[in-house]
């Protein structure tokens, strides 16, 4: 039986497809899919309407403007997509701001000639949903056994982190920040990752979407650790956009700031991709907790 041709329009779905052994079957990607490295050589089927170099506030303003006009944040190259002849298209329906949704594909699919591809839309809210998505992708591409093996390995690695965390004498309070301006806490699976790593998450509830966060609430909670992980931002972009946060009245009085326990993490490649590298994301949190004990910054984070 021929292996299915896969187009992934979601970075986490691309990583899931690779995890279940489909790296040779992926024939197209989104403009944001960039891991593993070989993915970058594949045809790009989408584009964003957001200009490069915008601050977090400018991005929020631009997105709100696009949404008010009833438009999508993304464009799909329908002709290229059809030419790739995919059997399966992986996308998402959780957030119209974060990646291409099924709605963005309506025009391309409506004029499809021949048998239309299977459209698999992912919308995880928590870690259990992520495991479910691995199974769904595995079923869609004919690799259910590989999906189960991947899940077992990933869960075992998280269990190792849980065991280490259980030995901690103190579980620090952690504010995970998903957007800087306006301020937003990281929800969904991130509170679970913090708990697994040995911390106590603030402001967000496991399995619930990321909530907006009032500055006064952050000051009142005075977290032991702050981890900045803006959605879609790599570390240099976050470092360049810290002004709206670090110039706020009361920032320098926060316990985490005074103790040097504010960290910048790669939100683009880790925390905001609900796929296999959520395990690495939990490990990053554990490393920030241990940072006061001589742990060197890893590739995914640095001390502010």
Tab-separated table of C-alpha atoms in Angstrom:
chain	number	residue	atom	x	y	z
A	1	UNK	CA	0.000	0.000	0.000
A	2	UNK	CA	1.339	3.437	-0.977
A	3	UNK	CA	2.219	5.782	1.852
A	4	UNK	CA	-0.003	8.895	2.072
A	5	UNK	CA	1.304	12.233	0.875
A	6	UNK	CA	1.094	14.702	3.784
A	7	UNK	CA	0.932	18.499	3.824
A	8	UNK	CA	1.272	20.009	7.288
A	9	UNK	CA	0.118	23.579	7.840
A	10	UNK	CA	0.927	23.598	11.552
A	11	UNK	CA	4.423	23.369	13.125
A	12	UNK	CA	3.345	21.042	15.935
A	13	UNK	CA	1.539	18.774	13.460
A	14	UNK	CA	4.711	18.607	11.352
A	15	UNK	CA	6.673	17.466	14.400
A	16	UNK	CA	3.963	14.940	15.248
A	17	UNK	CA	4.055	13.541	11.704
A	18	UNK	CA	7.822	13.133	11.981
A	19	UNK	CA	7.421	11.485	15.393
A	20	UNK	CA	5.161	8.810	13.883
A	21	UNK	CA	7.641	8.089	11.084
A	22	UNK	CA	6.206	10.157	8.229
A	23	UNK	CA	9.231	12.366	7.500
A	24	UNK	CA	9.545	10.969	3.966
A	25	UNK	CA	5.836	11.477	3.253
A	26	UNK	CA	5.610	15.190	4.121
A	27	UNK	CA	5.501	17.036	0.785
A	28	UNK	CA	4.498	20.567	1.833
A	29	UNK	CA	4.469	22.848	4.863
A	30	UNK	CA	3.354	26.157	6.306
A	31	UNK	CA	5.608	29.221	6.407
A	32	UNK	CA	6.175	28.581	10.133
A	33	UNK	CA	7.097	24.885	9.954
A	34	UNK	CA	10.863	24.787	10.506
A	35	UNK	CA	11.694	21.686	12.553
A	36	UNK	CA	13.322	19.247	11.999
A	37	UNK	CA	15.713	21.173	9.753
A	38	UNK	CA	14.958	19.192	6.572
A	39	UNK	CA	11.397	20.572	6.649
A	40	UNK	CA	12.702	23.983	5.552
A	41	UNK	CA	13.456	22.596	2.074
A	42	UNK	CA	9.810	21.695	1.411
A	43	UNK	CA	7.374	23.874	-0.575
A	44	UNK	CA	5.683	26.614	1.501
A	45	UNK	CA	1.895	26.612	1.108
A	46	UNK	CA	0.941	29.554	3.350
A	47	UNK	CA	1.904	33.144	4.160
A	48	UNK	CA	1.067	35.602	6.924
A	49	UNK	CA	-0.360	39.089	6.489
A	50	UNK	CA	1.676	40.314	9.464
A	51	UNK	CA	4.739	42.367	8.608
A	52	UNK	CA	8.107	41.343	10.035
A	53	UNK	CA	9.633	43.222	12.953
A	54	UNK	CA	6.416	44.223	14.725
A	55	UNK	CA	6.282	44.554	18.504
A	56	UNK	CA	3.804	42.489	20.502
A	57	UNK	CA	1.458	45.483	20.779
A	58	UNK	CA	1.704	46.182	17.036
A	59	UNK	CA	0.975	42.527	16.280
A	60	UNK	CA	-2.065	42.581	18.556
A	61	UNK	CA	-3.341	45.787	16.931
A	62	UNK	CA	-2.787	44.426	13.414
A	63	UNK	CA	-4.518	41.128	14.190
A	64	UNK	CA	-7.497	42.931	15.704
A	65	UNK	CA	-7.740	45.097	12.568
A	66	UNK	CA	-7.692	42.041	10.281
A	67	UNK	CA	-10.302	40.241	12.380
A	68	UNK	CA	-12.578	43.313	12.440
A	69	UNK	CA	-12.535	43.246	8.640
A	70	UNK	CA	-13.680	39.636	8.693
A	71	UNK	CA	-10.456	38.486	7.053
A	72	UNK	CA	-7.949	35.770	7.839
A	73	UNK	CA	-4.468	36.415	9.183
A	74	UNK	CA	-3.125	33.873	6.683
A	75	UNK	CA	-3.120	33.225	2.949
A	76	UNK	CA	-3.107	29.756	1.366
A	77	UNK	CA	-1.443	29.066	-1.992
A	78	UNK	CA	-4.305	26.967	-3.381
A	79	UNK	CA	-2.584	26.221	-6.700
A	80	UNK	CA	0.571	24.946	-4.994
A	81	UNK	CA	-1.455	22.935	-2.516
A	82	UNK	CA	-3.349	21.194	-5.327
A	83	UNK	CA	-0.144	20.538	-7.267
A	84	UNK	CA	1.318	18.666	-4.286
A	85	UNK	CA	-1.561	16.153	-4.452
A	86	UNK	CA	-1.768	15.530	-0.708
A	87	UNK	CA	-3.762	12.635	0.688
A	88	UNK	CA	-3.796	14.210	4.164
A	89	UNK	CA	-3.684	17.884	5.196
A	90	UNK	CA	-2.872	18.642	8.825
A	91	UNK	CA	-4.159	21.903	10.277
A	92	UNK	CA	-5.759	23.275	13.460
A	93	UNK	CA	-8.961	24.885	14.688
A	94	UNK	CA	-7.900	26.076	18.133
A	95	UNK	CA	-6.691	29.579	17.296
A	96	UNK	CA	-7.304	31.589	14.115
A	97	UNK	CA	-4.429	33.894	15.076
A	98	UNK	CA	-1.773	31.201	15.566
A	99	UNK	CA	-2.006	29.164	12.329
A	100	UNK	CA	-4.076	28.280	9.286
A	101	UNK	CA	-7.573	26.960	10.081
A	102	UNK	CA	-9.993	24.816	8.028
A	103	UNK	CA	-11.811	28.038	7.094
A	104	UNK	CA	-8.641	29.290	5.398
A	105	UNK	CA	-8.651	26.130	3.259
A	106	UNK	CA	-12.276	26.355	2.104
A	107	UNK	CA	-11.487	27.977	-1.240
A	108	UNK	CA	-8.686	25.545	-2.089
A	109	UNK	CA	-10.785	22.502	-1.167
A	110	UNK	CA	-13.965	23.725	-2.874
A	111	UNK	CA	-12.314	23.656	-6.302
A	112	UNK	CA	-10.434	20.386	-5.786
A	113	UNK	CA	-10.330	18.075	-8.792
A	114	UNK	CA	-10.552	14.380	-8.029
A	115	UNK	CA	-10.683	12.805	-4.587
A	116	UNK	CA	-10.239	15.514	-1.965
A	117	UNK	CA	-7.623	14.998	0.734
A	118	UNK	CA	-8.462	14.065	4.295
A	119	UNK	CA	-8.430	17.227	6.409
A	120	UNK	CA	-7.326	16.542	9.974
A	121	UNK	CA	-7.790	19.539	12.266
A	122	UNK	CA	-6.092	19.516	15.689
A	123	UNK	CA	-7.330	21.510	18.686
A	124	UNK	CA	-5.588	20.374	21.882
A	125	UNK	CA	-6.342	22.021	25.218
A	126	UNK	CA	-4.166	19.889	27.505
A	127	UNK	CA	-1.536	17.150	27.465
A	128	UNK	CA	-4.108	14.360	27.135
A	129	UNK	CA	-5.370	16.083	23.989
A	130	UNK	CA	-1.823	16.204	22.626
A	131	UNK	CA	-1.491	12.435	23.084
A	132	UNK	CA	-4.860	12.098	21.382
A	133	UNK	CA	-3.608	14.165	18.458
A	134	UNK	CA	-0.600	11.885	18.061
A	135	UNK	CA	-3.013	8.957	17.838
A	136	UNK	CA	-5.263	10.771	15.350
A	137	UNK	CA	-2.344	11.674	13.107
A	138	UNK	CA	-1.017	8.127	13.409
A	139	UNK	CA	-4.376	6.720	12.322
A	140	UNK	CA	-4.719	9.208	9.456
A	141	UNK	CA	-1.324	8.314	7.977
A	142	UNK	CA	-1.482	4.584	8.668
A	143	UNK	CA	1.028	4.524	11.531
A	144	UNK	CA	-0.962	3.828	14.737
A	145	UNK	CA	1.726	1.616	16.273
A	146	UNK	CA	4.405	4.275	15.764
A	147	UNK	CA	2.123	6.851	17.382
A	148	UNK	CA	1.634	4.665	20.459
A	149	UNK	CA	5.371	4.054	20.736
A	150	UNK	CA	6.053	7.788	20.539
A	151	UNK	CA	3.454	8.532	23.222
A	152	UNK	CA	4.956	5.906	25.537
A	153	UNK	CA	8.439	7.406	25.138
A	154	UNK	CA	7.276	10.985	25.684
A	155	UNK	CA	5.212	10.105	28.746
A	156	UNK	CA	8.144	8.178	30.242
A	157	UNK	CA	10.351	11.239	29.873
A	158	UNK	CA	7.733	13.372	31.640
A	159	UNK	CA	7.499	10.762	34.400
A	160	UNK	CA	11.241	11.145	34.936
A	161	UNK	CA	10.765	14.896	35.400
A	162	UNK	CA	7.880	14.262	37.828
A	163	UNK	CA	10.056	11.932	39.904
A	164	UNK	CA	12.790	14.550	40.136
A	165	UNK	CA	10.267	17.246	41.012
A	166	UNK	CA	8.853	15.145	43.846
A	167	UNK	CA	12.221	15.430	45.605
A	168	UNK	CA	12.133	19.228	45.684
A	169	UNK	CA	11.816	20.726	49.144
A	170	UNK	CA	10.093	23.815	47.731
A	171	UNK	CA	7.775	24.281	44.742
A	172	UNK	CA	8.232	27.874	43.541
A	173	UNK	CA	5.331	29.900	42.174
A	174	UNK	CA	5.812	30.531	38.458
A	175	UNK	CA	4.242	33.147	36.210
A	176	UNK	CA	4.420	31.981	32.598
A	177	UNK	CA	3.838	34.943	30.280
A	178	UNK	CA	2.521	34.154	26.792
A	179	UNK	CA	2.182	37.738	25.546
A	180	UNK	CA	3.862	40.933	26.721
A	181	UNK	CA	1.677	43.773	25.459
A	182	UNK	CA	-1.136	43.362	26.309
A	183	UNK	CA	-0.157	41.019	29.108
A	184	UNK	CA	-1.346	37.401	28.898
A	185	UNK	CA	-0.604	34.338	31.029
A	186	UNK	CA	0.155	30.986	29.389
A	187	UNK	CA	-2.714	28.513	29.698
A	188	UNK	CA	-3.762	25.216	28.096
A	189	UNK	CA	-0.970	22.657	28.669
A	190	UNK	CA	1.603	25.088	30.134
A	191	UNK	CA	0.280	24.899	33.742
A	192	UNK	CA	0.609	21.102	33.494
A	193	UNK	CA	4.205	21.425	32.315
A	194	UNK	CA	4.976	23.705	35.268
A	195	UNK	CA	3.467	21.208	37.716
A	196	UNK	CA	5.400	18.329	36.180
A	197	UNK	CA	8.636	20.327	36.427
A	198	UNK	CA	8.103	21.070	40.108
A	199	UNK	CA	6.517	24.515	40.160
A	200	UNK	CA	3.141	26.000	41.055
A	201	UNK	CA	1.517	27.768	38.082
A	202	UNK	CA	-0.128	31.138	38.590
A	203	UNK	CA	-3.028	32.824	36.754
A	204	UNK	CA	-3.931	29.982	34.357
A	205	UNK	CA	-5.824	26.723	34.780
A	206	UNK	CA	-4.737	23.482	33.067
A	207	UNK	CA	-6.845	22.823	29.994
A	208	UNK	CA	-8.238	26.345	29.742
A	209	UNK	CA	-7.219	28.962	27.193
A	210	UNK	CA	-4.604	31.566	28.050
A	211	UNK	CA	-6.169	34.443	30.042
A	212	UNK	CA	-5.411	38.140	29.834
A	213	UNK	CA	-3.463	39.266	32.880
A	214	UNK	CA	-3.751	42.558	34.741
A	215	UNK	CA	-0.463	44.115	35.805
A	216	UNK	CA	-1.742	44.638	39.347
A	217	UNK	CA	-2.507	40.908	39.584
A	218	UNK	CA	1.066	40.038	38.642
A	219	UNK	CA	2.426	42.483	41.219
A	220	UNK	CA	0.086	41.168	43.919
A	221	UNK	CA	1.040	37.532	43.252
A	222	UNK	CA	4.768	38.428	43.310
A	223	UNK	CA	5.895	35.118	41.768
A	224	UNK	CA	9.128	33.377	42.691
A	225	UNK	CA	9.935	32.863	38.998
A	226	UNK	CA	8.804	34.585	35.804
A	227	UNK	CA	9.237	32.834	32.453
A	228	UNK	CA	8.569	34.911	29.339
A	229	UNK	CA	7.470	32.714	26.426
A	230	UNK	CA	5.549	34.895	23.941
A	231	UNK	CA	3.681	32.894	21.314
A	232	UNK	CA	5.629	32.821	18.044
A	233	UNK	CA	8.609	34.721	19.486
A	234	UNK	CA	12.143	33.399	19.591
A	235	UNK	CA	14.473	34.668	22.315
A	236	UNK	CA	16.012	37.643	20.418
A	237	UNK	CA	12.561	38.943	19.446
A	238	UNK	CA	11.364	38.744	23.036
A	239	UNK	CA	14.509	40.455	24.316
A	240	UNK	CA	13.869	43.341	21.926
A	241	UNK	CA	10.270	43.719	23.109
A	242	UNK	CA	10.713	43.809	26.888
A	243	UNK	CA	10.227	47.558	27.379
A	244	UNK	CA	6.451	47.510	27.986
A	245	UNK	CA	7.086	45.035	30.814
A	246	UNK	CA	10.371	46.027	32.402
A	247	UNK	CA	9.535	49.744	32.525
A	248	UNK	CA	6.251	49.190	34.397
A	249	UNK	CA	5.992	50.683	37.862
A	250	UNK	CA	6.783	47.947	40.354
A	251	UNK	CA	8.755	45.681	38.004
A	252	UNK	CA	12.036	46.134	39.835
A	253	UNK	CA	10.337	45.387	43.160
A	254	UNK	CA	9.091	41.961	42.098
A	255	UNK	CA	10.719	39.103	44.014
A	256	UNK	CA	11.647	37.262	40.802
A	257	UNK	CA	13.364	40.359	39.418
A	258	UNK	CA	15.271	41.089	42.628
A	259	UNK	CA	16.411	37.448	42.853
A	260	UNK	CA	17.483	37.270	39.203
A	261	UNK	CA	14.866	34.619	38.462
A	262	UNK	CA	13.297	36.063	35.322
A	263	UNK	CA	13.898	33.921	32.250
A	264	UNK	CA	13.238	34.267	28.531
A	265	UNK	CA	12.259	31.056	26.756
A	266	UNK	CA	11.845	30.255	23.070
A	267	UNK	CA	8.059	30.318	22.819
A	268	UNK	CA	8.104	29.768	19.069
A	269	UNK	CA	9.848	26.402	19.117
A	270	UNK	CA	8.775	25.043	22.472
A	271	UNK	CA	5.875	26.011	24.704
A	272	UNK	CA	3.471	27.096	21.989
A	273	UNK	CA	3.865	23.963	19.860
A	274	UNK	CA	1.585	21.244	21.288
A	275	UNK	CA	3.602	18.303	20.037
A	276	UNK	CA	6.590	16.154	21.034
A	277	UNK	CA	8.746	19.083	22.190
A	278	UNK	CA	6.391	19.896	25.043
A	279	UNK	CA	8.613	17.413	26.887
A	280	UNK	CA	11.592	19.703	26.253
A	281	UNK	CA	9.402	22.609	27.357
A	282	UNK	CA	8.779	20.953	30.727
A	283	UNK	CA	12.523	20.342	31.018
A	284	UNK	CA	13.165	24.050	30.370
A	285	UNK	CA	10.887	24.943	33.309
A	286	UNK	CA	12.769	22.461	35.501
A	287	UNK	CA	16.057	24.043	34.440
A	288	UNK	CA	14.823	27.535	35.336
A	289	UNK	CA	13.815	26.248	38.777
A	290	UNK	CA	17.341	24.879	39.223
A	291	UNK	CA	19.035	27.922	37.710
A	292	UNK	CA	20.037	29.219	41.110
A	293	UNK	CA	22.106	26.059	41.599
A	294	UNK	CA	24.573	26.588	38.785
A	295	UNK	CA	22.567	25.125	35.899
A	296	UNK	CA	23.697	26.665	32.604
A	297	UNK	CA	21.126	28.126	30.257
A	298	UNK	CA	20.036	25.657	27.623
A	299	UNK	CA	19.374	26.363	23.964
A	300	UNK	CA	15.724	27.107	24.680
A	301	UNK	CA	16.074	29.686	27.452
A	302	UNK	CA	18.274	32.307	29.043
A	303	UNK	CA	18.285	34.325	32.242
A	304	UNK	CA	17.170	37.924	31.841
